[in-house]
Amino acid sequence: MAEPLLKVEELTKLYPGERKDSPVQAVGGVSFEVQRGEVFSIVGESGCGKTTLGRCIVRGLEASSGRVLYTSTDGGTVDFLRAEKRDFKRLRKDIQLIFQDPYSSLNPRMTVFDIISEPLKANFKLSKQELEERVTAIAEKTGLNPQYLRRYPHAFSGGQRQRIGIARALVTEPQLVVCDEAVSALDVSIQAQIINLLKDLQEQLKMTYIFISHDLSVVEHVSDRVAVMYLGRIVELSPKKELFARPLHPYTESLLSAAPVPDPDGKRERILLEGEVPNPADPPTGCHFHPRCRFRTSLCETTVPELREVLPGRMAACHYGEELMLKGIDKG
């Protein structure tokens, strides 16, 4: 297999807790690889750490520990989290982020042209004409009318604002784009347009996506592989088709059972989890999911399961991953 574009190793993010000796672990020792050209999705409940993980990868937040190894187009590998200032500026244009909120992520005092051109000014030395050409080209690719580039964000709808955010992220022609809940703030009809736009742009510009979402229908549509997070850790990592057909972790099964059925007469057996998501400042012993798992045993309560290969190409952090016959989404 070719060298992965991105390799995340034991990435951890801690926040100060109420006591100095009890920090809150938002992300706990997460490891995975992203292959060049794929859509790698990260899913989980609100508060599971998926957004924090995405922002640590792009250094929007400084990770507490771990490594993010990025392989550039020239074949060199750099730890993005420890890159020197000069290297970091050179690599900055290769890894970009699309924000969740198309309202708060755009500066209301800047025109659309200034918003989209800002990354170019920060990373390249371009003439005024070259700047104009690059911004106009990406605006057209993202479905924005170049005639409206001198307007301010308040003049645009939510879907158009998200297109502006997408254009800003893609104008530097990045290799990797982290899409942080990029469609969750939009109406369903607009979501479909933006998802299709992202897929089209990926093919045109030969990009790789890390797609963060809690919407399983969106994840199923766009993904190649899916990582499921729970309380700051990855509990399952699998190719999309296999994960939706037969999950290997009970938490994944419960998520799939909650996905809406696109048929008014269709029914799906819901698996209701016991209790609430544990406090990350005081997580349970052993498997963090065991207080809510109907398959738990004494082993689950005392021993932390490793994220390991349960089936070829499929990983799960469950002591009984091979034995459990869990239900996926029936496409029949």
Short mmCIF file of C-alpha atoms in Angstrom, two decimals:
data_model
loop_
_atom_site.label_atom_id
_atom_site.label_comp_id
_atom_site.label_asym_id
_atom_site.label_seq_id
_atom_site.Cartn_x
_atom_site.Cartn_y
_atom_site.Cartn_z
CA MET A 1 0.00 0.00 0.00
CA ALA A 2 1.21 3.51 -0.80
CA GLU A 3 2.47 5.81 1.92
CA PRO A 4 -0.54 7.42 3.64
CA LEU A 5 -1.08 11.14 3.16
CA LEU A 6 -1.65 11.58 6.90
CA LYS A 7 -0.74 9.39 9.85
CA VAL A 8 -2.09 10.33 13.28
CA GLU A 9 -0.30 8.65 16.17
CA GLU A 10 -1.53 8.67 19.80
CA LEU A 11 -3.02 12.15 19.52
CA THR A 12 -4.22 13.46 22.89
CA LYS A 13 -5.86 16.73 23.90
CA LEU A 14 -6.29 17.60 27.58
CA TYR A 15 -8.11 20.56 29.09
CA PRO A 16 -7.63 21.80 32.66
CA GLY A 17 -10.19 20.31 35.05
CA GLU A 18 -11.60 21.62 38.29
CA ARG A 19 -8.57 20.11 40.03
CA LYS A 20 -5.04 20.24 38.70
CA ASP A 21 -4.65 16.49 39.08
CA SER A 22 -7.79 15.68 37.05
CA PRO A 23 -7.61 17.13 33.53
CA VAL A 24 -10.45 16.61 31.09
CA GLN A 25 -9.38 14.30 28.25
CA ALA A 26 -11.19 15.50 25.11
CA VAL A 27 -9.16 13.21 22.82
CA GLY A 28 -7.35 10.21 24.22
CA GLY A 29 -4.55 8.52 22.30
CA VAL A 30 -6.22 8.44 18.87
CA SER A 31 -4.35 6.79 15.97
CA PHE A 32 -5.34 6.30 12.33
CA GLU A 33 -4.11 6.74 8.76
CA VAL A 34 -5.68 8.62 5.86
CA GLN A 35 -4.86 7.44 2.36
CA ARG A 36 -4.36 9.92 -0.46
CA GLY A 37 -7.62 10.59 -2.35
CA GLU A 38 -10.03 9.01 0.13
CA VAL A 39 -12.85 10.41 2.26
CA PHE A 40 -12.16 9.42 5.86
CA SER A 41 -15.17 10.13 8.07
CA ILE A 42 -15.28 10.55 11.84
CA VAL A 43 -18.67 10.09 13.52
CA GLY A 44 -20.04 10.06 17.05
CA GLU A 45 -22.35 11.77 19.50
CA SER A 46 -21.99 15.45 20.36
CA GLY A 47 -19.13 15.84 22.81
CA CYS A 48 -17.24 12.72 21.74
CA GLY A 49 -14.18 14.75 20.68
CA LYS A 50 -14.44 14.56 16.90
CA THR A 51 -14.29 18.34 16.31
CA THR A 52 -11.44 18.73 18.80
CA LEU A 53 -9.57 15.97 16.97
CA GLY A 54 -10.07 17.71 13.61
CA ARG A 55 -8.86 21.04 14.93
CA CYS A 56 -5.82 19.48 16.56
CA ILE A 57 -4.89 17.92 13.21
CA VAL A 58 -4.84 21.32 11.48
CA ARG A 59 -3.28 22.99 14.57
CA GLY A 60 -6.30 25.16 15.15
CA LEU A 61 -5.86 23.73 18.66
CA GLU A 62 -2.51 22.64 20.06
CA ALA A 63 -2.54 18.93 20.93
CA SER A 64 -1.23 17.88 24.34
CA SER A 65 0.77 14.99 22.87
CA GLY A 66 1.02 12.73 19.84
CA ARG A 67 2.14 13.13 16.24
CA VAL A 68 0.48 14.09 12.94
CA LEU A 69 2.77 12.90 10.15
CA TYR A 70 1.99 14.56 6.83
CA THR A 71 3.53 13.30 3.57
CA SER A 72 3.85 16.20 1.11
CA THR A 73 3.74 15.91 -2.67
CA ASP A 74 7.55 15.79 -2.84
CA GLY A 75 7.56 12.65 -0.68
CA GLY A 76 8.91 14.26 2.48
CA THR A 77 7.23 13.47 5.81
CA VAL A 78 6.84 16.14 8.48
CA ASP A 79 5.30 16.04 11.95
CA PHE A 80 2.76 18.81 11.47
CA LEU A 81 2.43 19.40 15.22
CA ARG A 82 6.16 20.04 15.68
CA ALA A 83 7.02 21.75 12.41
CA GLU A 84 9.26 24.79 12.66
CA LYS A 85 7.71 28.14 11.85
CA ARG A 86 9.16 28.19 8.32
CA ASP A 87 8.01 24.62 7.55
CA PHE A 88 4.64 25.20 9.15
CA LYS A 89 3.96 28.21 6.92
CA ARG A 90 4.98 26.19 3.86
CA LEU A 91 2.67 23.32 4.83
CA ARG A 92 -0.19 25.52 6.03
CA LYS A 93 -1.59 25.85 2.51
CA ASP A 94 -1.70 22.05 2.10
CA ILE A 95 -4.07 21.37 5.03
CA GLN A 96 -7.23 23.46 5.31
CA LEU A 97 -10.41 23.49 7.38
CA ILE A 98 -14.06 24.06 6.44
CA PHE A 99 -15.94 25.32 9.50
CA GLN A 100 -19.33 24.17 10.70
CA ASP A 101 -21.09 27.53 11.08
CA PRO A 102 -21.33 29.53 7.83
CA TYR A 103 -22.32 32.63 9.81
CA SER A 104 -19.76 33.04 12.60
CA SER A 105 -16.86 31.73 10.47
CA LEU A 106 -17.01 34.66 8.01
CA ASN A 107 -15.79 38.14 8.99
CA PRO A 108 -18.78 40.50 8.45
CA ARG A 109 -16.40 43.44 7.91
CA MET A 110 -14.68 41.83 4.94
CA THR A 111 -15.99 41.46 1.40
CA VAL A 112 -16.30 37.99 -0.09
CA PHE A 113 -13.30 38.72 -2.30
CA ASP A 114 -11.17 39.65 0.72
CA ILE A 115 -12.32 36.55 2.64
CA ILE A 116 -11.42 34.16 -0.17
CA SER A 117 -8.18 35.93 -1.10
CA GLU A 118 -6.83 36.15 2.46
CA PRO A 119 -5.20 32.65 2.41
CA LEU A 120 -3.56 33.51 -0.92
CA LYS A 121 -2.09 36.72 0.48
CA ALA A 122 -0.78 34.84 3.51
CA ASN A 123 0.82 31.98 1.55
CA PHE A 124 1.79 33.30 -1.89
CA LYS A 125 3.29 36.37 -3.51
CA LEU A 126 0.79 37.11 -6.28
CA SER A 127 0.15 40.14 -8.40
CA LYS A 128 -3.21 41.89 -8.24
CA GLN A 129 -4.24 40.28 -11.53
CA GLU A 130 -3.16 36.80 -10.42
CA LEU A 131 -5.07 37.24 -7.17
CA GLU A 132 -8.17 38.27 -9.08
CA GLU A 133 -7.89 35.30 -11.42
CA ARG A 134 -7.41 32.73 -8.62
CA VAL A 135 -10.34 34.04 -6.59
CA THR A 136 -12.63 34.25 -9.62
CA ALA A 137 -11.73 30.71 -10.68
CA ILE A 138 -12.48 29.14 -7.29
CA ALA A 139 -15.67 31.19 -6.96
CA GLU A 140 -16.95 29.77 -10.23
CA LYS A 141 -15.99 26.22 -9.19
CA THR A 142 -17.89 26.54 -5.91
CA GLY A 143 -21.02 27.97 -7.57
CA LEU A 144 -20.55 31.62 -6.57
CA ASN A 145 -21.29 34.42 -9.03
CA PRO A 146 -18.02 36.41 -9.50
CA GLN A 147 -20.12 39.57 -9.90
CA TYR A 148 -21.02 39.38 -6.21
CA LEU A 149 -17.48 39.07 -4.83
CA ARG A 150 -17.43 42.70 -3.66
CA ARG A 151 -20.47 42.17 -1.44
CA TYR A 152 -20.41 41.40 2.27
CA PRO A 153 -21.44 38.07 3.89
CA HIS A 154 -24.76 39.43 5.22
CA ALA A 155 -26.03 39.62 1.62
CA PHE A 156 -25.84 35.83 1.20
CA SER A 157 -27.95 32.87 2.32
CA GLY A 158 -26.61 30.09 4.56
CA GLY A 159 -25.86 27.80 1.62
CA GLN A 160 -24.06 30.59 -0.25
CA ARG A 161 -22.06 31.45 2.86
CA GLN A 162 -20.93 27.87 3.16
CA ARG A 163 -19.81 28.00 -0.47
CA ILE A 164 -17.73 31.06 0.47
CA GLY A 165 -16.16 29.07 3.30
CA ILE A 166 -15.45 26.18 0.94
CA ALA A 167 -13.90 28.55 -1.61
CA ARG A 168 -11.67 30.06 1.08
CA ALA A 169 -10.46 26.58 2.12
CA LEU A 170 -9.81 25.39 -1.44
CA VAL A 171 -8.27 28.51 -2.98
CA THR A 172 -4.75 27.42 -1.91
CA GLU A 173 -5.27 24.05 -3.67
CA PRO A 174 -4.76 21.96 -0.50
CA GLN A 175 -3.97 18.27 -0.40
CA LEU A 176 -6.10 17.62 2.71
CA VAL A 177 -9.33 19.33 3.80
CA VAL A 178 -10.91 18.76 7.22
CA CYS A 179 -14.69 19.26 6.86
CA ASP A 180 -15.95 19.97 10.38
CA GLU A 181 -19.72 19.31 10.29
CA ALA A 182 -19.69 21.20 6.99
CA VAL A 183 -23.39 20.69 6.25
CA SER A 184 -25.02 20.26 9.67
CA ALA A 185 -26.09 23.91 9.95
CA LEU A 186 -27.89 23.87 6.57
CA ASP A 187 -31.38 22.89 5.43
CA VAL A 188 -31.64 19.34 4.10
CA SER A 189 -32.13 20.45 0.48
CA ILE A 190 -29.07 22.70 0.69
CA GLN A 191 -27.09 19.92 2.39
CA ALA A 192 -27.46 17.75 -0.69
CA GLN A 193 -26.15 20.54 -2.93
CA ILE A 194 -23.10 21.18 -0.73
CA ILE A 195 -22.31 17.46 -0.37
CA ASN A 196 -22.45 16.98 -4.14
CA LEU A 197 -20.30 20.09 -4.57
CA LEU A 198 -17.67 18.72 -2.18
CA LYS A 199 -17.60 15.39 -4.01
CA ASP A 200 -17.27 17.07 -7.41
CA LEU A 201 -14.48 19.33 -6.17
CA GLN A 202 -12.63 16.38 -4.70
CA GLU A 203 -12.57 14.68 -8.09
CA GLN A 204 -11.60 17.86 -9.94
CA LEU A 205 -8.85 18.98 -7.56
CA LYS A 206 -7.62 15.51 -6.46
CA MET A 207 -8.08 16.20 -2.75
CA THR A 208 -8.41 14.12 0.39
CA TYR A 209 -11.13 14.77 2.98
CA ILE A 210 -11.45 14.13 6.68
CA PHE A 211 -15.22 14.43 7.03
CA ILE A 212 -16.50 15.04 10.58
CA SER A 213 -20.22 14.51 11.08
CA HIS A 214 -22.93 13.08 13.32
CA ASP A 215 -25.29 12.45 10.37
CA LEU A 216 -24.95 8.82 9.32
CA SER A 217 -26.89 9.29 6.08
CA VAL A 218 -24.37 11.92 4.97
CA VAL A 219 -21.44 9.77 6.09
CA GLU A 220 -22.78 6.78 4.17
CA HIS A 221 -23.06 8.88 1.02
CA VAL A 222 -19.59 10.44 1.01
CA SER A 223 -17.22 8.08 2.87
CA ASP A 224 -14.67 5.48 1.92
CA ARG A 225 -13.79 4.57 5.51
CA VAL A 226 -15.41 5.49 8.81
CA ALA A 227 -14.03 5.92 12.33
CA VAL A 228 -16.53 5.90 15.21
CA MET A 229 -15.57 7.91 18.31
CA TYR A 230 -16.85 7.58 21.86
CA LEU A 231 -15.64 9.70 24.78
CA GLY A 232 -12.46 10.82 23.01
CA ARG A 233 -11.41 7.45 21.58
CA ILE A 234 -11.96 5.56 18.35
CA VAL A 235 -14.01 2.44 19.09
CA GLU A 236 -14.38 1.19 15.51
CA LEU A 237 -12.63 1.84 12.19
CA SER A 238 -13.85 0.14 9.05
CA PRO A 239 -14.60 0.53 5.34
CA LYS A 240 -18.02 2.18 4.98
CA LYS A 241 -19.86 -0.69 3.30
CA GLU A 242 -18.78 -3.29 5.86
CA LEU A 243 -19.46 -1.02 8.83
CA PHE A 244 -23.03 -0.26 7.76
CA ALA A 245 -23.68 -3.92 6.94
CA ARG A 246 -22.29 -5.41 10.16
CA PRO A 247 -20.84 -3.22 12.93
CA LEU A 248 -18.27 -4.74 15.28
CA HIS A 249 -18.83 -2.50 18.32
CA PRO A 250 -22.11 -2.22 20.27
CA TYR A 251 -21.90 1.57 20.23
CA THR A 252 -21.76 1.58 16.43
CA GLU A 253 -24.77 -0.72 16.33
CA SER A 254 -26.76 1.69 18.50
CA LEU A 255 -25.83 4.63 16.26
CA LEU A 256 -26.95 2.76 13.15
CA SER A 257 -30.23 1.78 14.78
CA ALA A 258 -30.99 5.46 15.39
CA ALA A 259 -30.54 6.45 11.74
CA PRO A 260 -33.83 7.60 10.15
CA VAL A 261 -35.51 5.19 7.73
CA PRO A 262 -36.17 6.87 4.34
CA ASP A 263 -39.57 5.16 4.09
CA PRO A 264 -42.71 6.33 5.94
CA ASP A 265 -43.82 2.70 6.32
CA GLY A 266 -40.39 1.36 7.19
CA LYS A 267 -39.40 0.41 10.72
CA ARG A 268 -36.10 -0.29 12.43
CA GLU A 269 -35.55 -1.75 15.86
CA ARG A 270 -34.06 0.97 18.05
CA ILE A 271 -31.33 0.05 20.50
CA LEU A 272 -31.73 2.50 23.37
CA LEU A 273 -28.58 3.03 25.39
CA GLU A 274 -28.74 3.07 29.17
CA GLY A 275 -27.81 6.23 31.05
CA GLU A 276 -25.92 9.26 29.82
CA VAL A 277 -22.52 9.84 28.21
CA PRO A 278 -19.97 9.63 31.09
CA ASN A 279 -18.16 12.69 32.39
CA PRO A 280 -14.83 12.93 30.49
CA ALA A 281 -13.27 14.39 33.65
CA ASP A 282 -14.13 11.16 35.47
CA PRO A 283 -14.44 8.37 32.87
CA PRO A 284 -15.45 4.83 33.81
CA THR A 285 -12.81 2.19 34.46
CA GLY A 286 -12.11 -0.42 31.79
CA CYS A 287 -14.08 0.08 28.60
CA HIS A 288 -15.55 3.59 28.67
CA PHE A 289 -18.71 2.30 27.01
CA HIS A 290 -19.39 -0.52 29.47
CA PRO A 291 -21.94 1.33 31.70
CA ARG A 292 -24.23 1.65 28.65
CA CYS A 293 -23.47 -1.67 26.95
CA ARG A 294 -25.92 -4.56 27.14
CA PHE A 295 -23.14 -7.08 26.48
CA ARG A 296 -20.84 -5.95 29.31
CA THR A 297 -19.03 -8.43 31.52
CA SER A 298 -16.65 -8.08 34.45
CA LEU A 299 -13.76 -7.98 31.96
CA CYS A 300 -15.25 -4.85 30.35
CA GLU A 301 -15.47 -3.14 33.73
CA THR A 302 -11.80 -3.63 34.59
CA THR A 303 -9.78 -3.87 31.36
CA VAL A 304 -9.45 -1.24 28.63
CA PRO A 305 -9.92 -2.90 25.20
CA GLU A 306 -7.31 -2.13 22.56
CA LEU A 307 -8.29 -0.91 19.11
CA ARG A 308 -7.29 -4.03 17.19
CA GLU A 309 -7.93 -5.79 13.89
CA VAL A 310 -10.99 -7.96 14.48
CA LEU A 311 -11.63 -8.82 10.82
CA PRO A 312 -9.35 -8.15 7.82
CA GLY A 313 -9.17 -4.39 7.33
CA ARG A 314 -11.56 -3.75 10.22
CA MET A 315 -10.66 -2.59 13.73
CA ALA A 316 -12.70 -2.38 16.93
CA ALA A 317 -12.03 -1.64 20.59
CA CYS A 318 -14.19 -4.42 22.01
CA HIS A 319 -13.18 -7.55 23.92
CA TYR A 320 -15.90 -9.53 22.14
CA GLY A 321 -15.70 -8.09 18.64
CA GLU A 322 -15.32 -11.51 17.01
CA GLU A 323 -18.20 -13.09 18.92
CA LEU A 324 -20.96 -10.48 18.76
CA MET A 325 -23.27 -10.68 15.76
CA LEU A 326 -24.48 -7.10 15.64
CA LYS A 327 -27.10 -5.66 13.31
CA GLY A 328 -26.30 -3.15 10.61
CA ILE A 329 -28.61 -1.31 8.24
CA ASP A 330 -30.53 -3.67 6.00
CA LYS A 331 -30.53 -2.35 2.43
CA GLY A 332 -33.08 -4.87 1.32
#
